[in-house]
Short mmCIF file of N, CA and C in Angstrom, two decimals:
data_model
loop_
_atom_site.label_atom_id
_atom_site.label_comp_id
_atom_site.label_asym_id
_atom_site.label_seq_id
_atom_site.Cartn_x
_atom_site.Cartn_y
_atom_site.Cartn_z
N MET A 73 33.34 33.67 -191.06
CA MET A 73 34.11 34.40 -192.32
C MET A 73 35.23 34.77 -191.34
N ASP A 74 35.45 34.80 -190.00
CA ASP A 74 36.34 35.97 -189.46
C ASP A 74 37.93 35.38 -189.82
N PHE A 75 37.12 33.66 -189.19
CA PHE A 75 38.43 32.94 -189.59
C PHE A 75 39.23 32.74 -190.44
N SER A 76 38.45 32.89 -191.55
CA SER A 76 38.67 32.18 -192.92
C SER A 76 40.14 34.58 -193.62
N ARG A 77 39.63 35.23 -192.72
CA ARG A 77 40.00 36.74 -192.81
C ARG A 77 41.25 36.81 -192.28
N GLN A 78 41.01 36.03 -190.74
CA GLN A 78 41.94 36.06 -189.97
C GLN A 78 43.59 35.02 -190.49
N VAL A 79 43.50 33.79 -191.15
CA VAL A 79 44.35 33.43 -192.11
C VAL A 79 44.80 34.17 -193.37
N GLU A 80 43.79 34.71 -194.35
CA GLU A 80 44.37 35.37 -194.94
C GLU A 80 45.37 36.81 -194.56
N ARG A 81 45.03 37.05 -193.20
CA ARG A 81 45.51 38.07 -192.90
C ARG A 81 47.22 37.71 -192.58
N MET A 82 47.23 36.44 -192.00
CA MET A 82 47.74 35.18 -191.24
C MET A 82 49.01 34.97 -192.56
N ILE A 83 48.37 34.26 -193.76
CA ILE A 83 49.08 34.26 -195.16
C ILE A 83 49.77 35.14 -195.43
N ALA A 84 49.14 36.35 -195.95
CA ALA A 84 49.77 38.10 -195.06
C ALA A 84 50.38 37.94 -195.29
N PHE A 85 50.91 38.79 -194.17
CA PHE A 85 51.77 38.86 -193.24
C PHE A 85 53.11 37.72 -192.88
N MET A 86 53.00 36.44 -193.95
CA MET A 86 53.47 36.73 -193.50
C MET A 86 54.51 36.35 -194.88
N ASP A 87 53.43 36.29 -196.32
CA ASP A 87 54.03 36.55 -197.53
C ASP A 87 55.49 37.76 -197.19
N LYS A 88 54.53 38.77 -196.62
CA LYS A 88 54.95 39.87 -196.61
C LYS A 88 57.18 39.45 -195.43
N GLU A 89 56.27 39.12 -194.54
CA GLU A 89 57.88 38.78 -193.68
C GLU A 89 58.97 37.94 -194.28
N GLY A 90 57.76 37.11 -195.34
CA GLY A 90 58.81 35.30 -196.54
C GLY A 90 59.35 37.22 -197.33
N GLU A 91 58.79 37.59 -198.30
CA GLU A 91 59.49 38.75 -199.20
C GLU A 91 60.04 39.75 -198.45
N GLU A 92 59.93 39.97 -197.26
CA GLU A 92 61.46 40.55 -196.32
C GLU A 92 62.26 39.89 -196.16
N ARG A 93 62.59 38.79 -196.13
CA ARG A 93 63.85 37.23 -196.01
C ARG A 93 64.22 37.23 -197.02
N ARG A 94 63.75 37.49 -197.44
CA ARG A 94 64.21 37.57 -199.52
C ARG A 94 65.35 38.40 -198.90
N LYS A 95 64.44 39.78 -199.65
CA LYS A 95 65.41 40.96 -199.94
C LYS A 95 66.63 41.02 -199.14
N GLU A 96 66.25 40.65 -198.03
CA GLU A 96 67.24 40.52 -196.49
C GLU A 96 68.08 39.72 -197.60
N MET A 97 67.98 39.33 -197.05
CA MET A 97 68.99 37.35 -197.99
C MET A 97 70.04 37.90 -198.98
N PHE A 98 68.98 38.53 -200.07
CA PHE A 98 69.49 38.57 -201.32
C PHE A 98 70.57 40.10 -200.86
N GLU A 99 70.67 41.06 -200.67
CA GLU A 99 70.65 42.34 -199.71
C GLU A 99 72.05 41.70 -199.67
N LYS A 100 72.00 41.05 -197.63
CA LYS A 100 73.31 39.87 -197.83
C LYS A 100 73.84 39.40 -198.55
N ALA A 101 73.97 39.01 -199.15
CA ALA A 101 73.81 38.04 -199.95
C ALA A 101 74.69 38.89 -201.46
N ASP A 102 74.44 39.84 -201.31
CA ASP A 102 74.99 41.29 -202.33
C ASP A 102 75.80 41.50 -201.95
N GLU A 103 76.44 42.07 -200.20
CA GLU A 103 76.84 42.54 -199.59
C GLU A 103 78.21 42.28 -199.68
N GLU A 104 77.97 41.02 -199.52
CA GLU A 104 78.56 39.31 -198.78
C GLU A 104 79.87 39.16 -200.41
N TYR A 105 78.73 39.31 -201.81
CA TYR A 105 79.36 39.29 -203.07
C TYR A 105 80.32 40.16 -203.03
N ASN A 106 79.51 41.36 -203.12
CA ASN A 106 80.22 42.56 -203.61
C ASN A 106 81.42 43.18 -202.73
N ILE A 107 81.78 41.91 -201.22
CA ILE A 107 82.84 42.57 -200.43
C ILE A 107 83.74 41.47 -200.91
N GLN A 108 83.53 40.56 -201.06
CA GLN A 108 84.66 39.09 -201.13
C GLN A 108 85.40 39.72 -203.09
N ILE A 109 84.30 39.98 -204.07
CA ILE A 109 85.16 40.68 -205.37
C ILE A 109 85.63 41.70 -204.98
N GLY A 110 85.31 42.01 -203.80
CA GLY A 110 86.36 43.22 -203.87
C GLY A 110 87.92 43.57 -203.10
N TYR A 111 87.67 41.94 -201.89
CA TYR A 111 88.57 41.32 -201.93
C TYR A 111 89.50 41.34 -202.75
N MET A 112 88.89 40.40 -203.98
CA MET A 112 89.98 39.41 -204.37
C MET A 112 89.90 40.10 -205.44
N LEU A 113 89.64 42.03 -206.32
CA LEU A 113 90.40 42.59 -206.85
C LEU A 113 91.13 43.34 -205.92
N ARG A 114 91.87 43.63 -204.48
CA ARG A 114 92.62 44.02 -204.54
C ARG A 114 94.00 42.98 -203.76
N THR A 115 93.57 42.30 -204.50
CA THR A 115 94.89 41.31 -204.36
C THR A 115 95.28 40.87 -205.28
N GLU A 116 94.22 41.12 -206.63
CA GLU A 116 94.63 41.01 -207.73
C GLU A 116 95.41 42.28 -207.79
N ARG A 117 95.29 43.19 -208.29
CA ARG A 117 95.53 44.17 -207.98
C ARG A 117 97.25 44.53 -207.23
N ALA A 118 97.01 44.19 -206.03
CA ALA A 118 98.47 43.98 -205.10
C ALA A 118 100.18 42.50 -205.80
N LYS A 119 98.84 41.81 -206.12
CA LYS A 119 100.12 41.36 -207.19
C LYS A 119 100.25 41.44 -208.67
N LEU A 120 99.49 42.13 -209.22
CA LEU A 120 99.39 43.15 -210.26
C LEU A 120 100.69 43.45 -209.66
N SER A 121 100.84 44.46 -209.14
CA SER A 121 101.28 45.99 -209.18
C SER A 121 103.00 45.50 -208.69
N ASN A 122 102.81 43.93 -207.26
CA ASN A 122 104.03 43.43 -207.37
C ASN A 122 104.13 42.65 -208.11
N TRP A 123 104.11 42.92 -209.33
CA TRP A 123 105.01 41.78 -210.56
C TRP A 123 105.01 43.37 -211.51
N TYR A 124 104.75 43.53 -211.35
CA TYR A 124 105.50 45.23 -212.63
C TYR A 124 105.85 45.71 -211.56
N LYS A 125 106.39 45.44 -210.53
CA LYS A 125 106.89 46.41 -209.65
C LYS A 125 108.80 45.81 -209.72
N LYS A 126 108.50 44.27 -210.27
CA LYS A 126 109.55 43.74 -209.67
C LYS A 126 110.42 43.26 -211.57
N LYS A 127 108.77 43.40 -211.80
CA LYS A 127 109.75 44.12 -213.25
C LYS A 127 110.31 45.37 -213.64
N GLU A 128 110.21 46.11 -213.30
CA GLU A 128 110.06 47.76 -213.79
C GLU A 128 111.64 48.30 -212.11
N ASP A 129 111.81 46.88 -210.75
CA ASP A 129 112.96 46.93 -211.08
C ASP A 129 114.01 46.25 -211.82
N ALA A 130 114.20 44.91 -212.53
CA ALA A 130 114.65 44.34 -213.07
C ALA A 130 115.78 45.42 -214.11
N VAL A 131 113.89 46.09 -214.76
CA VAL A 131 114.46 46.85 -215.88
C VAL A 131 115.95 48.05 -216.14
N VAL A 132 116.18 48.39 -214.31
CA VAL A 132 116.54 49.54 -213.62
C VAL A 132 117.12 48.58 -213.19
N MET A 133 117.57 47.22 -212.67
CA MET A 133 119.09 46.34 -212.41
C MET A 133 119.81 46.46 -214.14
N SER A 134 119.39 46.29 -214.40
CA SER A 134 120.02 45.55 -215.96
C SER A 134 120.44 47.19 -217.16
N ARG A 135 120.55 48.03 -216.60
CA ARG A 135 120.05 49.55 -216.97
C ARG A 135 122.15 49.37 -216.08
N LYS A 136 120.97 49.57 -214.82
CA LYS A 136 123.09 50.53 -213.93
C LYS A 136 123.56 48.91 -214.94
N VAL A 137 123.13 47.40 -215.07
CA VAL A 137 124.15 47.02 -214.86
C VAL A 137 125.37 47.25 -216.58
N ALA A 138 124.48 47.79 -217.30
CA ALA A 138 124.99 47.71 -218.49
C ALA A 138 125.35 48.98 -218.95
N GLY A 139 124.91 49.70 -218.03
CA GLY A 139 125.73 51.38 -218.36
C GLY A 139 126.72 50.82 -217.04
N SER A 140 127.45 50.20 -216.08
CA SER A 140 128.36 49.54 -215.70
C SER A 140 129.51 48.84 -216.07
N VAL A 141 128.90 47.95 -216.78
CA VAL A 141 129.98 47.22 -217.69
C VAL A 141 130.58 47.94 -219.75
N ALA A 142 129.81 49.15 -219.28
CA ALA A 142 130.64 50.19 -220.38
C ALA A 142 131.24 50.81 -220.51
N ARG A 143 130.74 51.92 -218.99
CA ARG A 143 132.29 52.02 -218.48
C ARG A 143 133.46 51.56 -217.94
N ASN A 144 132.66 50.83 -217.21
CA ASN A 144 134.37 49.67 -216.92
C ASN A 144 134.89 49.31 -218.80
N GLU A 145 134.51 49.42 -219.52
CA GLU A 145 134.97 48.66 -220.65
C GLU A 145 135.60 50.27 -221.44
N ALA A 146 134.09 51.06 -220.92
CA ALA A 146 135.57 52.30 -221.69
C ALA A 146 136.57 52.75 -220.92
N ARG A 147 136.37 52.41 -219.91
CA ARG A 147 137.67 52.19 -218.84
C ARG A 147 139.03 51.39 -219.17
N LEU A 148 139.34 50.89 -219.44
CA LEU A 148 139.34 49.13 -219.89
C LEU A 148 140.60 49.73 -221.08
N SER A 149 139.63 50.54 -222.35
CA SER A 149 139.95 50.31 -223.45
C SER A 149 141.20 51.96 -223.63
N LEU A 150 140.54 53.15 -222.38
CA LEU A 150 141.32 54.03 -221.76
C LEU A 150 142.77 53.66 -221.60
N LEU A 151 142.67 52.49 -220.54
CA LEU A 151 144.61 52.10 -220.09
C LEU A 151 144.35 51.69 -221.36
N ARG A 152 144.34 50.29 -222.00
CA ARG A 152 145.26 49.43 -223.06
C ARG A 152 145.75 50.69 -224.44
N TYR A 153 144.46 52.06 -223.94
CA TYR A 153 144.73 53.36 -225.30
C TYR A 153 146.53 53.90 -224.52
N ARG A 154 146.07 53.94 -223.32
CA ARG A 154 147.32 54.68 -222.19
C ARG A 154 148.56 53.42 -222.76
N VAL A 155 148.69 52.08 -222.13
CA VAL A 155 149.63 51.19 -221.60
C VAL A 155 150.31 51.41 -223.44
N LEU A 156 149.72 51.44 -224.59
CA LEU A 156 150.10 51.86 -226.43
C LEU A 156 150.84 53.18 -226.12
N LEU A 157 150.45 54.18 -225.93
CA LEU A 157 151.66 54.62 -226.20
C LEU A 157 152.42 54.82 -225.85
N VAL A 158 152.29 54.82 -224.31
CA VAL A 158 153.72 53.69 -223.16
C VAL A 158 154.38 53.14 -224.19
N ASP A 159 154.83 51.96 -223.81
CA ASP A 159 154.87 51.39 -225.33
C ASP A 159 155.46 51.64 -226.71
N ASN A 160 155.09 52.59 -227.30
CA ASN A 160 154.60 53.07 -228.55
C ASN A 160 156.31 54.29 -227.87
N LEU A 161 156.06 55.04 -226.95
CA LEU A 161 157.20 56.08 -226.68
C LEU A 161 158.53 55.43 -226.14
N TYR A 162 158.27 53.89 -224.70
CA TYR A 162 159.60 53.65 -225.35
C TYR A 162 160.07 52.56 -226.71
N LYS A 163 159.59 52.50 -227.32
CA LYS A 163 159.91 51.60 -228.38
C LYS A 163 161.31 53.03 -229.56
N GLU A 164 160.47 54.01 -229.31
CA GLU A 164 160.80 55.02 -231.01
C GLU A 164 162.40 55.38 -229.37
N ILE A 165 162.31 54.94 -227.81
CA ILE A 165 163.49 55.53 -226.77
C ILE A 165 165.02 54.94 -227.50
N ARG A 166 164.26 53.01 -227.01
CA ARG A 166 165.24 52.36 -227.93
C ARG A 166 165.81 52.16 -229.48
N ASP A 167 164.53 52.51 -229.93
CA ASP A 167 165.50 53.09 -231.41
C ASP A 167 166.48 54.07 -232.12
N THR A 168 165.75 54.96 -231.30
CA THR A 168 166.67 56.26 -230.75
C THR A 168 167.81 55.31 -230.55
N VAL A 169 168.61 55.12 -229.40
CA VAL A 169 169.22 54.54 -229.37
C VAL A 169 170.02 53.06 -230.02
N LEU A 170 169.39 53.16 -230.70
CA LEU A 170 169.73 51.60 -231.53
C LEU A 170 170.66 52.91 -232.88
N ASN A 171 169.74 53.75 -232.66
CA ASN A 171 170.90 54.36 -234.24
C ASN A 171 171.85 55.29 -233.92
N ASN A 172 171.62 55.15 -232.71
CA ASN A 172 173.57 56.23 -232.10
C ASN A 172 174.14 55.19 -232.37
N ILE A 173 174.13 54.51 -231.47
CA ILE A 173 175.47 52.88 -231.28
C ILE A 173 175.83 52.46 -232.08
N ASN A 174 175.04 52.71 -233.32
CA ASN A 174 175.96 52.40 -234.49
C ASN A 174 176.51 53.36 -235.40
N ASP A 175 176.83 54.37 -234.37
CA ASP A 175 178.32 55.69 -234.34
C ASP A 175 179.21 55.22 -233.82
N ILE A 176 180.96 54.14 -234.95
CA ILE A 176 181.30 53.88 -233.98
C ILE A 176 181.77 54.70 -232.74
N ASN A 177 181.94 55.52 -232.63
CA ASN A 177 182.85 56.42 -231.87
C ASN A 177 182.00 56.60 -230.61
N LYS A 178 180.46 57.10 -230.65
CA LYS A 178 179.65 57.14 -229.71
C LYS A 178 178.89 55.97 -229.30
N ARG A 179 179.90 54.15 -230.17
CA ARG A 179 179.78 53.01 -229.36
C ARG A 179 180.35 53.97 -228.77
N ARG A 180 182.01 53.72 -227.98
CA ARG A 180 183.04 52.96 -227.66
C ARG A 180 182.69 54.07 -226.50
N THR A 181 182.50 55.30 -226.68
CA THR A 181 182.23 56.26 -225.96
C THR A 181 181.51 56.01 -224.84
N ILE A 182 179.88 55.98 -224.99
CA ILE A 182 179.28 54.82 -224.32
C ILE A 182 179.76 53.59 -223.18
N LEU A 183 180.10 52.17 -224.07
CA LEU A 183 180.30 51.30 -224.31
C LEU A 183 181.49 51.37 -222.32
N GLY A 184 182.72 53.17 -223.13
CA GLY A 184 184.02 53.63 -221.98
C GLY A 184 182.79 53.37 -220.73
N ASP A 185 181.63 54.60 -220.60
CA ASP A 185 181.21 54.96 -219.98
C ASP A 185 180.60 53.84 -219.21
N LEU A 186 179.82 52.79 -219.66
CA LEU A 186 179.64 51.67 -218.72
C LEU A 186 179.62 50.86 -217.90
N LEU A 187 181.12 50.78 -218.61
CA LEU A 187 182.32 50.13 -218.47
C LEU A 187 182.69 50.29 -217.12
N PHE A 188 183.08 51.98 -216.77
CA PHE A 188 183.63 52.76 -215.44
C PHE A 188 182.70 52.60 -214.64
N GLN A 189 181.56 52.66 -214.94
CA GLN A 189 180.80 52.97 -213.88
C GLN A 189 180.06 51.20 -213.31
N GLY A 190 180.06 50.71 -214.10
CA GLY A 190 180.03 49.10 -213.26
C GLY A 190 181.26 48.53 -212.91
N LEU A 191 182.73 49.03 -212.87
CA LEU A 191 183.43 48.10 -212.45
C LEU A 191 183.71 50.07 -211.27
N CYS A 192 183.75 50.18 -211.14
CA CYS A 192 183.36 51.28 -209.82
C CYS A 192 182.04 50.64 -208.72
N MET A 193 181.61 49.48 -209.26
CA MET A 193 180.29 48.99 -207.93
C MET A 193 181.17 47.88 -207.63
N VAL A 194 182.12 47.44 -208.36
CA VAL A 194 181.76 45.36 -207.43
C VAL A 194 183.69 45.83 -207.98
N ASP A 195 184.38 44.19 -207.34
CA ASP A 195 185.53 44.08 -207.87
C ASP A 195 185.20 43.01 -209.64
N ILE A 196 185.57 43.54 -210.38
CA ILE A 196 185.78 42.85 -211.53
C ILE A 196 187.24 41.66 -211.97
N VAL A 197 186.26 40.70 -212.93
CA VAL A 197 187.08 39.67 -213.37
C VAL A 197 186.67 40.05 -215.12
N LEU A 198 187.40 39.75 -216.06
CA LEU A 198 187.15 40.06 -217.33
C LEU A 198 187.04 39.17 -217.86
N ASP A 199 185.54 37.95 -218.12
CA ASP A 199 184.83 37.65 -218.97
C ASP A 199 185.12 38.01 -220.87
N ASP A 200 186.87 38.01 -221.65
CA ASP A 200 186.08 37.61 -223.13
C ASP A 200 186.22 36.72 -224.12
N LYS A 201 185.05 35.55 -223.36
CA LYS A 201 184.59 34.95 -223.86
C LYS A 201 182.87 34.81 -223.99
N ASN A 202 182.33 35.47 -223.10
CA ASN A 202 180.38 35.29 -223.05
C ASN A 202 180.59 36.40 -223.69
N TYR A 203 179.56 37.29 -224.57
CA TYR A 203 179.21 38.58 -225.02
C TYR A 203 178.07 38.45 -224.19
N LEU A 204 177.32 39.42 -224.02
CA LEU A 204 175.35 39.45 -224.51
C LEU A 204 175.09 39.82 -225.70
N SER A 205 173.58 39.33 -224.87
CA SER A 205 173.40 38.79 -227.05
C SER A 205 172.43 40.08 -227.74
N ASP A 206 171.76 41.05 -227.89
CA ASP A 206 171.87 42.07 -229.37
C ASP A 206 170.85 42.28 -228.62
N ASP A 207 169.56 41.79 -228.23
CA ASP A 207 168.87 42.44 -227.72
C ASP A 207 169.52 43.47 -226.28
N LYS A 208 169.80 43.56 -225.60
CA LYS A 208 170.67 44.18 -224.62
C LYS A 208 171.50 46.02 -225.51
N LEU A 209 171.66 45.82 -226.49
CA LEU A 209 171.31 47.32 -227.39
C LEU A 209 173.06 46.50 -226.90
N LEU A 210 173.77 47.98 -225.90
CA LEU A 210 175.15 47.84 -226.02
C LEU A 210 175.44 47.26 -223.76
N GLY A 211 176.31 47.50 -223.55
CA GLY A 211 177.07 48.10 -222.11
C GLY A 211 177.66 46.12 -221.78
N VAL A 212 177.79 46.53 -220.72
CA VAL A 212 178.24 45.53 -219.66
C VAL A 212 177.59 44.82 -218.30
N PHE A 213 177.75 43.35 -218.53
CA PHE A 213 177.55 42.96 -217.86
C PHE A 213 179.34 41.72 -216.67
N LEU A 214 178.19 42.59 -215.33
CA LEU A 214 180.21 42.37 -214.08
C LEU A 214 179.62 41.47 -213.24
N SER A 215 180.05 40.89 -213.31
CA SER A 215 179.91 39.81 -211.84
C SER A 215 181.16 39.46 -211.06
N ALA A 216 180.56 38.93 -209.72
CA ALA A 216 182.08 38.57 -208.79
C ALA A 216 181.52 37.93 -207.12
N ARG A 217 182.01 37.82 -207.10
CA ARG A 217 182.04 36.36 -205.73
C ARG A 217 181.37 35.48 -206.73
N ARG A 218 181.53 34.59 -208.23
CA ARG A 218 180.98 33.16 -208.56
C ARG A 218 179.43 34.07 -208.72
N GLY A 219 179.48 34.95 -209.33
CA GLY A 219 178.07 34.79 -209.84
C GLY A 219 176.90 35.75 -208.11
N ARG A 220 177.88 35.91 -207.79
CA ARG A 220 176.61 36.40 -205.98
C ARG A 220 176.52 38.04 -206.19
N ILE A 221 177.50 38.50 -206.68
CA ILE A 221 176.82 39.97 -206.51
C ILE A 221 177.03 40.39 -208.76
N SER A 222 176.57 40.93 -208.88
CA SER A 222 176.51 41.60 -210.28
C SER A 222 175.43 42.14 -210.12
N VAL A 223 176.40 43.04 -211.57
CA VAL A 223 175.83 44.26 -212.52
C VAL A 223 175.96 44.36 -213.85
N GLU A 224 174.67 44.81 -214.17
CA GLU A 224 173.96 44.56 -215.87
C GLU A 224 173.88 45.90 -216.15
N ASN A 225 174.98 46.99 -216.70
CA ASN A 225 175.00 48.39 -216.76
C ASN A 225 174.28 48.15 -218.44
N THR A 226 173.78 47.95 -218.47
CA THR A 226 173.64 48.11 -220.83
C THR A 226 172.56 49.55 -220.94
N ILE A 227 172.59 49.41 -222.11
CA ILE A 227 171.72 50.54 -222.62
C ILE A 227 169.78 50.10 -222.66
N ALA A 228 169.45 48.63 -222.36
CA ALA A 228 168.83 48.23 -222.30
C ALA A 228 167.74 48.11 -220.93
N SER A 229 168.87 47.54 -219.81
CA SER A 229 168.86 47.90 -218.65
C SER A 229 168.48 49.14 -217.76
N ARG A 230 168.88 50.25 -218.86
CA ARG A 230 168.98 51.65 -218.02
C ARG A 230 167.37 52.21 -218.92
N ILE A 231 167.23 51.56 -219.75
CA ILE A 231 165.35 52.17 -220.21
C ILE A 231 165.29 52.11 -219.67
N GLU A 232 164.77 50.36 -219.48
CA GLU A 232 163.87 48.90 -218.40
C GLU A 232 164.16 51.19 -216.80
N GLN A 233 165.33 50.36 -216.43
CA GLN A 233 165.10 52.12 -214.90
C GLN A 233 164.42 53.33 -214.79
N ILE A 234 164.84 53.86 -215.51
CA ILE A 234 163.85 55.07 -216.68
C ILE A 234 162.32 54.67 -216.49
N ARG A 235 162.35 53.31 -217.14
CA ARG A 235 160.74 53.24 -217.58
C ARG A 235 159.46 52.74 -216.36
N THR A 236 160.24 51.86 -214.63
CA THR A 236 159.91 52.28 -213.93
C THR A 236 159.90 52.91 -212.65
N THR A 237 161.23 53.21 -212.81
CA THR A 237 161.35 54.98 -212.12
C THR A 237 160.49 56.65 -212.62
N PHE A 238 160.08 56.40 -213.41
CA PHE A 238 159.54 57.81 -214.37
C PHE A 238 158.01 57.11 -215.18
N ALA A 239 157.73 56.13 -214.64
CA ALA A 239 157.04 56.28 -215.19
C ALA A 239 154.95 56.83 -214.64
N PRO A 240 155.19 56.92 -213.41
CA PRO A 240 154.35 57.54 -212.94
C PRO A 240 153.81 58.96 -213.22
N GLY A 241 154.96 60.10 -213.40
CA GLY A 241 155.72 61.28 -213.75
C GLY A 241 155.31 61.47 -215.58
N LEU A 242 155.73 60.65 -215.96
CA LEU A 242 155.61 60.45 -217.85
C LEU A 242 154.30 59.65 -218.03
N ARG A 243 153.38 59.52 -217.25
CA ARG A 243 152.52 59.07 -217.41
C ARG A 243 150.75 60.55 -217.04
N LYS A 244 151.37 60.56 -216.38
CA LYS A 244 150.75 62.57 -215.92
C LYS A 244 151.82 63.05 -217.63
N ILE A 245 152.06 63.34 -217.48
CA ILE A 245 152.98 64.39 -218.26
C ILE A 245 151.52 63.71 -219.70
N LEU A 246 151.91 62.60 -220.12
CA LEU A 246 151.30 62.52 -221.54
C LEU A 246 150.10 62.56 -221.66
N PHE A 247 149.44 62.04 -220.21
CA PHE A 247 147.87 61.75 -220.39
C PHE A 247 147.07 62.33 -219.93
N ARG A 248 147.62 63.84 -219.42
CA ARG A 248 146.37 64.56 -218.36
C ARG A 248 145.66 65.60 -218.88
N ARG A 249 145.37 65.90 -220.34
CA ARG A 249 144.23 66.15 -221.17
C ARG A 249 143.73 65.01 -222.24
N VAL A 250 144.06 63.53 -221.83
CA VAL A 250 143.65 62.34 -222.16
C VAL A 250 142.88 61.65 -221.34
N THR A 251 141.18 62.22 -221.58
CA THR A 251 140.33 62.17 -221.04
C THR A 251 139.45 60.77 -221.79
N LEU A 252 138.61 59.73 -220.40
CA LEU A 252 137.83 59.25 -221.24
C LEU A 252 136.94 59.36 -221.97
N SER A 253 135.68 60.67 -221.93
CA SER A 253 134.81 61.19 -223.42
C SER A 253 135.51 60.69 -224.86
N MET A 254 136.96 61.20 -224.35
CA MET A 254 137.73 61.83 -225.55
C MET A 254 138.54 60.65 -226.24
N VAL A 255 138.54 59.21 -225.72
CA VAL A 255 139.30 58.21 -225.85
C VAL A 255 137.14 57.31 -226.08
N THR A 256 136.91 56.82 -225.37
CA THR A 256 135.02 56.36 -226.33
C THR A 256 135.05 57.38 -227.61
N ARG A 257 134.81 58.05 -227.58
CA ARG A 257 134.28 59.15 -229.05
C ARG A 257 134.88 58.86 -230.34
N TYR A 258 136.66 58.51 -229.92
CA TYR A 258 136.99 57.71 -231.19
C TYR A 258 137.54 56.41 -231.29
N HIS A 259 136.98 55.37 -230.66
CA HIS A 259 136.59 54.75 -230.62
C HIS A 259 135.55 53.38 -230.71
N TYR A 260 134.25 53.86 -229.90
CA TYR A 260 132.92 53.73 -229.96
C TYR A 260 132.60 54.50 -231.20
N LYS A 261 132.65 54.73 -232.67
CA LYS A 261 132.18 55.42 -233.66
C LYS A 261 131.55 54.51 -234.46
#
């Protein structure tokens, strides 16, 4: 009976060892499973985080672009508004001059002054066949040396000269109080 007890002990020992091995294997498998799941979760979280970061960056960028476009559009609107005001001012000047040159005495005086100023600039031969167009308002066009030297001394050329010479100062005077916010407030309601 000794032999059968020894066999039973050996079987019990082997069962116990087998059970411990099985527990160790399950624990190790669970540990490896948890490590793998943790790795997979971290990887997917990082992917999701990157994806949301890219989306957030895209939204921020699109807002910046939209804001920049709106500001540029407002600036362009302001510039168009200013150009319109300056053009209207010079149209009023032109209309005022047209009204003044309808008086024959004023017309003679102005034409005489323009002719005298032009004659002081070049030696002239009078051409009584070619006349200035109506868009020049009133004045003289003088040329010498077969057209190589010419002087246009008309009211229209004077207005244009004033426009180019005094435009920066005039804009400062006209628009010093007109700001971008003032224009956008009235144009975008």
